[in-house]
CSV table of C-alpha atoms and ligand atoms in Angstrom, one decimal:
chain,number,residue,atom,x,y,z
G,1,UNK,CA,101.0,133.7,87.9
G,2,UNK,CA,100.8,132.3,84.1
G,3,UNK,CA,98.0,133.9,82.1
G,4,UNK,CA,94.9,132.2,81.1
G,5,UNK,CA,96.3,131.4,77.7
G,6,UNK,CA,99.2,129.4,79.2
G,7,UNK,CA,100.0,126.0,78.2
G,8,UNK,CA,98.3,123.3,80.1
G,9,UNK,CA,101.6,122.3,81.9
G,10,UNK,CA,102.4,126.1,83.2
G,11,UNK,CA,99.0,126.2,84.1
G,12,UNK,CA,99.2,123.3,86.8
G,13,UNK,CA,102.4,123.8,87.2
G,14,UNK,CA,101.3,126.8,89.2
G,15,UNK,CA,98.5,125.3,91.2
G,16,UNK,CA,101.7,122.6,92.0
G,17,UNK,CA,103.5,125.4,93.1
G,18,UNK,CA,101.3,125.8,96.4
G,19,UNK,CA,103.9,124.0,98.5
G,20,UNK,CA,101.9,121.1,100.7
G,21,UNK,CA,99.1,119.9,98.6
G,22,UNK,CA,96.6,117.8,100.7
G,23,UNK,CA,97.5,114.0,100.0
G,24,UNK,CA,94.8,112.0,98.2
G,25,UNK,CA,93.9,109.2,100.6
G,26,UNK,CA,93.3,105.5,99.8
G,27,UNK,CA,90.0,103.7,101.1
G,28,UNK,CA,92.7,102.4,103.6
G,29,UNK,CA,93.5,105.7,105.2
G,30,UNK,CA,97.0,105.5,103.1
G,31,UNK,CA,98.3,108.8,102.0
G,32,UNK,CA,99.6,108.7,98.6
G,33,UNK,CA,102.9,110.6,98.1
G,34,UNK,CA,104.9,108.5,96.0
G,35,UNK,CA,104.5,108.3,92.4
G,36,UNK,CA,107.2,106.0,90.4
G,37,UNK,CA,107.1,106.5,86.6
G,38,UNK,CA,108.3,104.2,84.0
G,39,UNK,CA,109.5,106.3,81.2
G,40,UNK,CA,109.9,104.0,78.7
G,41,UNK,CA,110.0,100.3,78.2
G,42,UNK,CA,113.1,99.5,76.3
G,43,UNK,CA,116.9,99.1,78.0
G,44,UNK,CA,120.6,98.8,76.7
G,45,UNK,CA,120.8,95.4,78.7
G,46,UNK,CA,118.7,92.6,79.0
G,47,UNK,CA,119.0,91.1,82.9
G,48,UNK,CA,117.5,87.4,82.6
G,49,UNK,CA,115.2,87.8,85.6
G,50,UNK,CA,113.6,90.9,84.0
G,51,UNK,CA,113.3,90.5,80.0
G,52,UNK,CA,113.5,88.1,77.7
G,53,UNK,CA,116.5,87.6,75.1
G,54,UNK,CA,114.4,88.8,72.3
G,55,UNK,CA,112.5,91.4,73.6
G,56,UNK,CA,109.9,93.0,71.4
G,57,UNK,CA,109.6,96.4,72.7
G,58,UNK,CA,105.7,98.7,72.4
G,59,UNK,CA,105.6,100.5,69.1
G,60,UNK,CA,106.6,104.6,70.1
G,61,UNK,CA,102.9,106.2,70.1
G,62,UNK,CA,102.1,103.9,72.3
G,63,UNK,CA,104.6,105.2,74.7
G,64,UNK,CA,104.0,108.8,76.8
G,65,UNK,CA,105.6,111.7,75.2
G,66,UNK,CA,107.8,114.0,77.5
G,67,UNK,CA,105.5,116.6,77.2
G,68,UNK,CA,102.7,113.8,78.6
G,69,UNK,CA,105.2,112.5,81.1
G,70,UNK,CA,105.8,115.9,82.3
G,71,UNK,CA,101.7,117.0,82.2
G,72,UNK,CA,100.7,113.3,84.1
G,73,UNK,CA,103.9,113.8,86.8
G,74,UNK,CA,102.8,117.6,87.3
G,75,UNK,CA,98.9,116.5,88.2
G,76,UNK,CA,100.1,114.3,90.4
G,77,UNK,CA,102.2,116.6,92.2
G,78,UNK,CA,99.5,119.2,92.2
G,79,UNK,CA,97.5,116.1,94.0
G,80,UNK,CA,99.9,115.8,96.6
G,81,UNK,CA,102.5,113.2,95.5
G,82,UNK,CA,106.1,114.2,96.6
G,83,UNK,CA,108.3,112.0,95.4
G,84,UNK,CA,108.8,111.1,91.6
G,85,UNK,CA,110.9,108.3,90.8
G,86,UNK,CA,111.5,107.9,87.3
G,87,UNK,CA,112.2,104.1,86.0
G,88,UNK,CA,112.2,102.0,83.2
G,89,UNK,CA,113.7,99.8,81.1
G,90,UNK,CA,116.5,102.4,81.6
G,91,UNK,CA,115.4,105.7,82.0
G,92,UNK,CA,118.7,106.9,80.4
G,93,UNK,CA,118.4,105.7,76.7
G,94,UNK,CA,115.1,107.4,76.7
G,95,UNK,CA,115.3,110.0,74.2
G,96,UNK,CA,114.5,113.5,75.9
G,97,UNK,CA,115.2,111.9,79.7
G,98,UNK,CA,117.3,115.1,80.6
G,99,UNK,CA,114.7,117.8,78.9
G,100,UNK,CA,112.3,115.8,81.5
G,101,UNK,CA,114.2,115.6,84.2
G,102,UNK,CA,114.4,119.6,83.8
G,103,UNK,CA,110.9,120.1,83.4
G,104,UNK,CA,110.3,118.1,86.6
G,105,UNK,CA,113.2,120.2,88.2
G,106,UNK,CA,110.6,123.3,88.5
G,107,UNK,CA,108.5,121.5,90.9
G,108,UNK,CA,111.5,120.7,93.5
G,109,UNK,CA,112.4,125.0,93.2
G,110,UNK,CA,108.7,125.6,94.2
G,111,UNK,CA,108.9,123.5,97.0
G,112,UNK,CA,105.8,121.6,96.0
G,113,UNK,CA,108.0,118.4,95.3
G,114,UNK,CA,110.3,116.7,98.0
G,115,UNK,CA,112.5,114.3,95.7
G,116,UNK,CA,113.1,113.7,92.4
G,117,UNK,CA,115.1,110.6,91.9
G,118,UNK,CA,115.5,107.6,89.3
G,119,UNK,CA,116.3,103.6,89.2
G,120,UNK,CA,119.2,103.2,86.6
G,121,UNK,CA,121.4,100.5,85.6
G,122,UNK,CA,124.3,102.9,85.3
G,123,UNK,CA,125.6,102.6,82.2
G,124,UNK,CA,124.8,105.8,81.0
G,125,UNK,CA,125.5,107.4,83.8
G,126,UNK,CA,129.1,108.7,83.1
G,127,UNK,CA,127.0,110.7,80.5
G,128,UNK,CA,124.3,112.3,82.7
G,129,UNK,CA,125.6,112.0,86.0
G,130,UNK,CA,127.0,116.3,86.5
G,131,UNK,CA,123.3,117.3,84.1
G,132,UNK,CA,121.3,114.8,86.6
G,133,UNK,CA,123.2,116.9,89.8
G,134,UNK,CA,122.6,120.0,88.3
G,135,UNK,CA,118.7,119.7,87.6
G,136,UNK,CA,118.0,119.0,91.4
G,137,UNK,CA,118.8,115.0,91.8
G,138,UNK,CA,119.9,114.4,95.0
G,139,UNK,CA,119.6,110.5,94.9
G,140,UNK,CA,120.2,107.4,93.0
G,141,UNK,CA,119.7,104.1,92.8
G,142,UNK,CA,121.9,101.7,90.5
G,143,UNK,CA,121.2,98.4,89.8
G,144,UNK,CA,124.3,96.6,89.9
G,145,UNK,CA,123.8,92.3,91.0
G,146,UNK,CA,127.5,91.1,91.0
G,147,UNK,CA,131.1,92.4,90.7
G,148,UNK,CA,132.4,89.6,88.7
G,149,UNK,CA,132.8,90.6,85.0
G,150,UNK,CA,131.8,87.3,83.6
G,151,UNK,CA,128.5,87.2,85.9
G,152,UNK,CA,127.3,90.5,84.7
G,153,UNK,CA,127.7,89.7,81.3
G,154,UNK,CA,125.3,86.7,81.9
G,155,UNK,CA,123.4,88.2,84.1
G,156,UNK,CA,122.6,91.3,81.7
G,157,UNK,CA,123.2,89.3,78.8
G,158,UNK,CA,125.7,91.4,77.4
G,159,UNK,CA,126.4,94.2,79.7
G,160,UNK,CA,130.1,95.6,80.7
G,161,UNK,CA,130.5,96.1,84.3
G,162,UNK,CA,133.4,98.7,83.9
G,163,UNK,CA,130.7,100.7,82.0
G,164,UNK,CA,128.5,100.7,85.3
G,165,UNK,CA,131.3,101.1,87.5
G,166,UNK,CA,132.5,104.5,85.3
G,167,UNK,CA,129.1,105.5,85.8
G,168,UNK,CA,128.9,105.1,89.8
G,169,UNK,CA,132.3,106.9,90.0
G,170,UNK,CA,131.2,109.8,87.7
G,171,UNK,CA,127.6,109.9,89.8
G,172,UNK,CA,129.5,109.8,93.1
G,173,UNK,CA,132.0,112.5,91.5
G,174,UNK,CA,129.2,114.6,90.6
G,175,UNK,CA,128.0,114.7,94.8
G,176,UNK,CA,124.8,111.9,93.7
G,177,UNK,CA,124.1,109.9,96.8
G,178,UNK,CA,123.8,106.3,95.0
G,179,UNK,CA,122.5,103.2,96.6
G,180,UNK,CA,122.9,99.9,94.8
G,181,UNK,CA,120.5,97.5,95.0
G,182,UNK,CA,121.2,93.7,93.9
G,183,UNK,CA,118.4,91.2,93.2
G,184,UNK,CA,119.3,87.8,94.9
G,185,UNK,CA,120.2,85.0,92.5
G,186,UNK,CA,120.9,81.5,94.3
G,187,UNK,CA,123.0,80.4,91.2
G,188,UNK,CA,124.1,83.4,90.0
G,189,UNK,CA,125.0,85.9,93.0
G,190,UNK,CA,124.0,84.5,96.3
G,191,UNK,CA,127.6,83.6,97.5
G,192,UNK,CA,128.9,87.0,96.1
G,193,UNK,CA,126.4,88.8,98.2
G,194,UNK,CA,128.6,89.7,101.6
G,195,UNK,CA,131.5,90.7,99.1
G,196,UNK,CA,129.0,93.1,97.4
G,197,UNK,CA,128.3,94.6,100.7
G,198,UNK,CA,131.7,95.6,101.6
G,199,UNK,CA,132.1,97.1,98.4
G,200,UNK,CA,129.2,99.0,98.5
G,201,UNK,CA,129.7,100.8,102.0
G,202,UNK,CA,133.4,100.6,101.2
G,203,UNK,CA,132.5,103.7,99.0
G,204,UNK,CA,129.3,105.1,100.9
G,205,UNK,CA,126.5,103.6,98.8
G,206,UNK,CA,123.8,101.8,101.0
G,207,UNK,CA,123.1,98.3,99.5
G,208,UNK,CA,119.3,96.8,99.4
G,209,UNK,CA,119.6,92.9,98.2
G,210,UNK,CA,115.6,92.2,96.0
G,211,UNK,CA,114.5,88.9,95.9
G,212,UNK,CA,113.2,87.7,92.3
G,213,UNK,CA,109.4,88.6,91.3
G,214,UNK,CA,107.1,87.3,89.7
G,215,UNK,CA,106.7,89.8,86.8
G,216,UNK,CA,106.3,89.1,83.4
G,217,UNK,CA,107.3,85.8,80.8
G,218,UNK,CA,110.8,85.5,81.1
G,219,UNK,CA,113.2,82.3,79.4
G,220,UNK,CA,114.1,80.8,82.8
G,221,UNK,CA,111.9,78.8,84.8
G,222,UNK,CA,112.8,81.8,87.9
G,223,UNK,CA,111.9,79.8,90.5
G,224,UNK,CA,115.0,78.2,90.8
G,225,UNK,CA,117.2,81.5,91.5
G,226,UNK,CA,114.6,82.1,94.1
G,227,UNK,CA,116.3,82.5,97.8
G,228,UNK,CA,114.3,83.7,100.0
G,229,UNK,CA,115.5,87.2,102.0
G,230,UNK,CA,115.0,85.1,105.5
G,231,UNK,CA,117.9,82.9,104.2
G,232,UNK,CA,120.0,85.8,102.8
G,233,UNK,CA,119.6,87.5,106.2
G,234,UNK,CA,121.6,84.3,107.4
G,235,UNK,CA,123.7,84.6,105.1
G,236,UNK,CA,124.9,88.0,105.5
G,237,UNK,CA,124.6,87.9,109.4
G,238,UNK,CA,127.1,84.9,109.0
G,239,UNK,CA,130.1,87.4,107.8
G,240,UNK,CA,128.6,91.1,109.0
G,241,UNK,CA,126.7,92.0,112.5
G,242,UNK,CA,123.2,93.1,111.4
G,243,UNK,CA,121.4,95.8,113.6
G,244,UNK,CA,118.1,96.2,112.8
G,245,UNK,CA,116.7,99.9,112.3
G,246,UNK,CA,113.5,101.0,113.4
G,247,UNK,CA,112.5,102.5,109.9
G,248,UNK,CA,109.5,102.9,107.7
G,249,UNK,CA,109.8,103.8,104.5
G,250,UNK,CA,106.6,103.3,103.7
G,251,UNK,CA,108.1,100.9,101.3
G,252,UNK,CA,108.9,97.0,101.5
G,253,UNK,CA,112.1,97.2,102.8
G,254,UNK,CA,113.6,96.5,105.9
G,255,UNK,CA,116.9,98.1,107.1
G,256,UNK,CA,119.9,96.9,109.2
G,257,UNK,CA,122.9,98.8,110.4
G,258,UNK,CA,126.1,96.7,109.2
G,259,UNK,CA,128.4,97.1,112.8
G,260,UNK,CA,132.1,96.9,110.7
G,261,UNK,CA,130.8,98.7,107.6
G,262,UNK,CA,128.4,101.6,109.2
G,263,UNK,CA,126.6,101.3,106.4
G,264,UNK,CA,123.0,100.2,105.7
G,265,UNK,CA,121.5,96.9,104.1
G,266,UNK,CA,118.0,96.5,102.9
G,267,UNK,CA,116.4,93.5,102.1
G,268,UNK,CA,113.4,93.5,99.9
G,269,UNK,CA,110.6,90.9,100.6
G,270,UNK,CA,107.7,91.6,98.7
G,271,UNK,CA,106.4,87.6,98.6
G,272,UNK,CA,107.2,86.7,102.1
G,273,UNK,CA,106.5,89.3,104.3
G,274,UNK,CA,103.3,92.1,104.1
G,275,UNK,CA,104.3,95.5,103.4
G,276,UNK,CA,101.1,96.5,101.8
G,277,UNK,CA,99.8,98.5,105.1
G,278,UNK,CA,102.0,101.1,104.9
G,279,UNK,CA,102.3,101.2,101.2
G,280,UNK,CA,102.3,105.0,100.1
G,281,UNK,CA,102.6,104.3,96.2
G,282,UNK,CA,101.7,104.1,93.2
G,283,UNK,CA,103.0,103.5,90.0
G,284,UNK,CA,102.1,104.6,86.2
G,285,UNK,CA,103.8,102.6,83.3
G,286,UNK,CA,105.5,103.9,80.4
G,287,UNK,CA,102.0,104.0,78.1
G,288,UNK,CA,100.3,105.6,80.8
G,289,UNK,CA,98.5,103.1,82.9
G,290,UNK,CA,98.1,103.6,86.4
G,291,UNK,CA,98.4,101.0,88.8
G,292,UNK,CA,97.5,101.4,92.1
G,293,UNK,CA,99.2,98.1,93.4
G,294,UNK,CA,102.5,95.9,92.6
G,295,UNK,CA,100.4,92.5,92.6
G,296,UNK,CA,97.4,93.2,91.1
G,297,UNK,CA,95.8,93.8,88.1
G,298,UNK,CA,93.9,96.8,88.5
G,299,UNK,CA,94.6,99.7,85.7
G,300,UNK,CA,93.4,103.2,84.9
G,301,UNK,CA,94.5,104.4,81.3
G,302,UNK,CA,95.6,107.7,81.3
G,303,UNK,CA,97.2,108.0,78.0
G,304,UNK,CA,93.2,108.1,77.0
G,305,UNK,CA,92.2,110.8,79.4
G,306,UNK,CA,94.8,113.0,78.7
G,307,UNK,CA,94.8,112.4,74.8
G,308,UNK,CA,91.0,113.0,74.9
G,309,UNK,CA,91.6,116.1,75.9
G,310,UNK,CA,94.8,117.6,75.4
G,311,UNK,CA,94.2,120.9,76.8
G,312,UNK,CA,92.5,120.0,80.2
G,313,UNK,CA,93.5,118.7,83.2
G,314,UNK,CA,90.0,118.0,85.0
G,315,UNK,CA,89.6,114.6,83.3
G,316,UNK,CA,92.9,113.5,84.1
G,317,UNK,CA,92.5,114.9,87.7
G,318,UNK,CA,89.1,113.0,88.1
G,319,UNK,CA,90.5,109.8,86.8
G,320,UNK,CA,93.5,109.6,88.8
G,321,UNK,CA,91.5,110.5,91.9
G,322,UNK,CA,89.0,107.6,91.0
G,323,UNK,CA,91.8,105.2,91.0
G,324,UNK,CA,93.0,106.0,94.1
G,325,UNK,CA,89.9,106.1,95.9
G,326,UNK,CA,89.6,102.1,93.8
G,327,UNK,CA,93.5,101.4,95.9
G,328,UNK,CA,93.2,97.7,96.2
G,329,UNK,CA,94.2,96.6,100.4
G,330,UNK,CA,97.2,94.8,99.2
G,331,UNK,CA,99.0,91.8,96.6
G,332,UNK,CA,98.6,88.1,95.6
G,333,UNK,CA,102.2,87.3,94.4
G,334,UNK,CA,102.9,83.4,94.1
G,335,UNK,CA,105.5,81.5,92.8
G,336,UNK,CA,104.9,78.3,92.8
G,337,UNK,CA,106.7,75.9,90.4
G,338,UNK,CA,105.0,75.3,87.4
G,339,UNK,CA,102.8,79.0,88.2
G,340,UNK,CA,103.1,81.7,85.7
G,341,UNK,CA,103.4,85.2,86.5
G,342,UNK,CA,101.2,86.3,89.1
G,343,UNK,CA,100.8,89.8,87.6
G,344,UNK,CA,101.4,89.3,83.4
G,345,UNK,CA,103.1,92.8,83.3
G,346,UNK,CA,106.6,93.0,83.3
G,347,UNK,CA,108.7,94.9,85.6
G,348,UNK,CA,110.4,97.2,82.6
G,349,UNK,CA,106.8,98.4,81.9
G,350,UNK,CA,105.7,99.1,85.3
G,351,UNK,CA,109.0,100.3,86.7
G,352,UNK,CA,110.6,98.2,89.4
S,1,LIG,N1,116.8,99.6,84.3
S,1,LIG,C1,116.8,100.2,85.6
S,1,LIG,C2,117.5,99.3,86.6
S,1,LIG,O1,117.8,98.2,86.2
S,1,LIG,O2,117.8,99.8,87.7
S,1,LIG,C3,115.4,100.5,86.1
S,1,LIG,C4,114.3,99.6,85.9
S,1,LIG,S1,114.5,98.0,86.6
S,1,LIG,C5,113.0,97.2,86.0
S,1,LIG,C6,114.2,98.4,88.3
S,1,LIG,C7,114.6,97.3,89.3
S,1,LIG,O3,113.8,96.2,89.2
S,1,LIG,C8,116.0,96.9,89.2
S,1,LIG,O4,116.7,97.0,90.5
S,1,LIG,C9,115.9,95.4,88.8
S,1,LIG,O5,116.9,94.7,89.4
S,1,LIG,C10,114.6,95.1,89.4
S,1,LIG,N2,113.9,93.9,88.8
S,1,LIG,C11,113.7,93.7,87.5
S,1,LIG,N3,113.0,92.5,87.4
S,1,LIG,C12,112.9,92.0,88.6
S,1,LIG,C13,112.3,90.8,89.1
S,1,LIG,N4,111.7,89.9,88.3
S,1,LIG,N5,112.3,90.6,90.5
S,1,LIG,C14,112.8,91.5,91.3
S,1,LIG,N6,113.4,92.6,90.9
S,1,LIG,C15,113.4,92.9,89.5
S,2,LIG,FE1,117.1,96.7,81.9
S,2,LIG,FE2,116.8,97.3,84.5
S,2,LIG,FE3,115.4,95.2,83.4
S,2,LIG,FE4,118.0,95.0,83.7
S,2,LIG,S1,116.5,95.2,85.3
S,2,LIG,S2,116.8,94.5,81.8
S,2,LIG,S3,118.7,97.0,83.4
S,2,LIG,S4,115.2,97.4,82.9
């Protein structure tokens, strides 16, 4: 055991240790066990459904420090959260993201933390792939929405899609299981969709297709790149034979076998079906707020607790507690023509 005079960090880093933490509980009966952490807000790309062209990105002390990331992720895991998904923006251009990543590590040797996995968009991943394999991620999920060239330099205003593809080969090289998962674009990527699929079990990735959100100002009035999933289902079951499986995640998606592929398809339907009865997660953004649900606005600041007192965990136990206990039963998203965002955050400060 650390001695007294151990850092904070070491010192709940050893109460984590006790493999099988009770789970907090919701007002709802959920058991929370899921914890996805945006690590910082910026990104190397700037996807039109997510950011604007010019974003203006939150001045750093505003941001969580590593050592904070690492303190914040550690009480939850001593709370009974495990799985951390780390997001963004792109968790790979945040300076650090490795030292983190092997901080974290500890808690998946002690056997007090199930997963530790991330959302990328890939291009950095030809970098940190064999370092992300070698710290104890078994998983990942990259972003990727189209295999045309030209597309994906609209889409991600900018981006090179033989960067990401480098990066998937270098993460599948290193033994990473990667899933891709491709928001839906009616203009931009719906008729692209079945071909992404056979690409994407062609090499062993699962794919999950997202529909668009209503998260944040963007440029484009996003309602009209909205397709629902019902209609993508018809699409895809009008090339591939779609099994459904009988799987809970605990998450919003649904899962179908793809019959010629063996592979797996999620879709994501966040506006048009409810998922929120099962929902086992929570998410804390990139300056340290905690939000308890996708869709709506609640918030508990714990950049403040734990800068208010640096050296002890209580506080920051107490208020992430009373958060949960505050769970709201479910979301309100809308997107109706002429609507703004439902929820004013956007998704590269929540993490998607
Ligand atoms: N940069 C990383 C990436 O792109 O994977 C991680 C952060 S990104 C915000 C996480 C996920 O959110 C991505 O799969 C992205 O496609 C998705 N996303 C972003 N904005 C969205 C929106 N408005 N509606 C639906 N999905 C969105
Ligand atoms: Fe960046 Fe991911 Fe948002 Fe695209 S979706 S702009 S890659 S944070």
């Amino acid at each position: 055991m650390p001695a007294d005079d151990a850092p904070p960090e070491f010192r709940l880093a050893a109460r984590a240790r006790v493999p099988g933490a009770e789970a907090m509980q919701d007002p709802f009966g959920r058991a929370i066990r899921y914890l996805r952490i945006s690590v910082t807000d910026r990104c190397d790309l700037r996807c039109v459904y997510c950011m604007s062209e010019h974003m203006v990105f939150l001045p750093k002390p505003q941001v969580l420090t590593i050592e904070e990331l690492d303190r914040v992720s550690t009480a939850f895991v001593s709370l009974g959260v495990r799985k951390l998904r780390l997001t963004g923006g792109e968790p790979l251009v945040r300076r650090g993201f490795m030292e983190l990543v092997q901080r974290l590590s500890r808690h998946l040797d002690s056997g007090a933390l199930d997963e530790l996995t991330l959302t990328t968009n890939g291009t950095q991943l030809a970098r940190f792939a064999a370092d992300l394999a070698r710290n104890g991620v078994r998983r990942i999920n990259v972003s990727l929405d189209t295999l045309d060239p030209d597309t994906f330099r609209a889409v991600t205003r900018g981006g090179d899609l033989a960067q990401v593809i480098a990066g998937i080969d270098a993460a599948q090289a290193a033994g990473l299981k990667v899933k891709i998962n491709a928001v839906a674009l009616a203009r931009d990527n719906r008729a692209d969709l079945p071909a992404l699929l056979a690409w994407a079990h062609g090499r062993g990735c699962d794919l999950t297709l997202i529909e668009t959100m209503p998260m944040g100002e963007v440029d484009e009035d996003r309602t009209d790149q909205y397709v629902s999933l019902t209609d993508l289902r018809a699409d895809m079951a009008a090339v591939w034979t779609l099994d459904p499986l009988d799987e809970d995640s605990g998450g919003p998606a649904r899962y179908f076998r793809v019959a010629e592929t063996g592979g797996k398809l999620g879709l994501i339907t966040p506006m048009s079906h409810n998922f929120c009865d099962t929902c086992n997660r929570v998410r804390l953004t990139c300056t340290g707020t905690l939000h308890t649900c996708l869709g709506q606005d609640d918030a508990t600041d714990l950049r403040a607790v734990m800068r208010a007192a640096p050296e002890d965990d209580a506080a920051l136990v107490e208020a992430i507690r009373g958060a949960i206990a505050a769970k709201p039963k479910g979301h309100d998203f809308r997107i109706g023509r002429g609507e703004g965002p439902a929820v004013a955050r956007h998704m590269s400060t929540t993490g998607g």
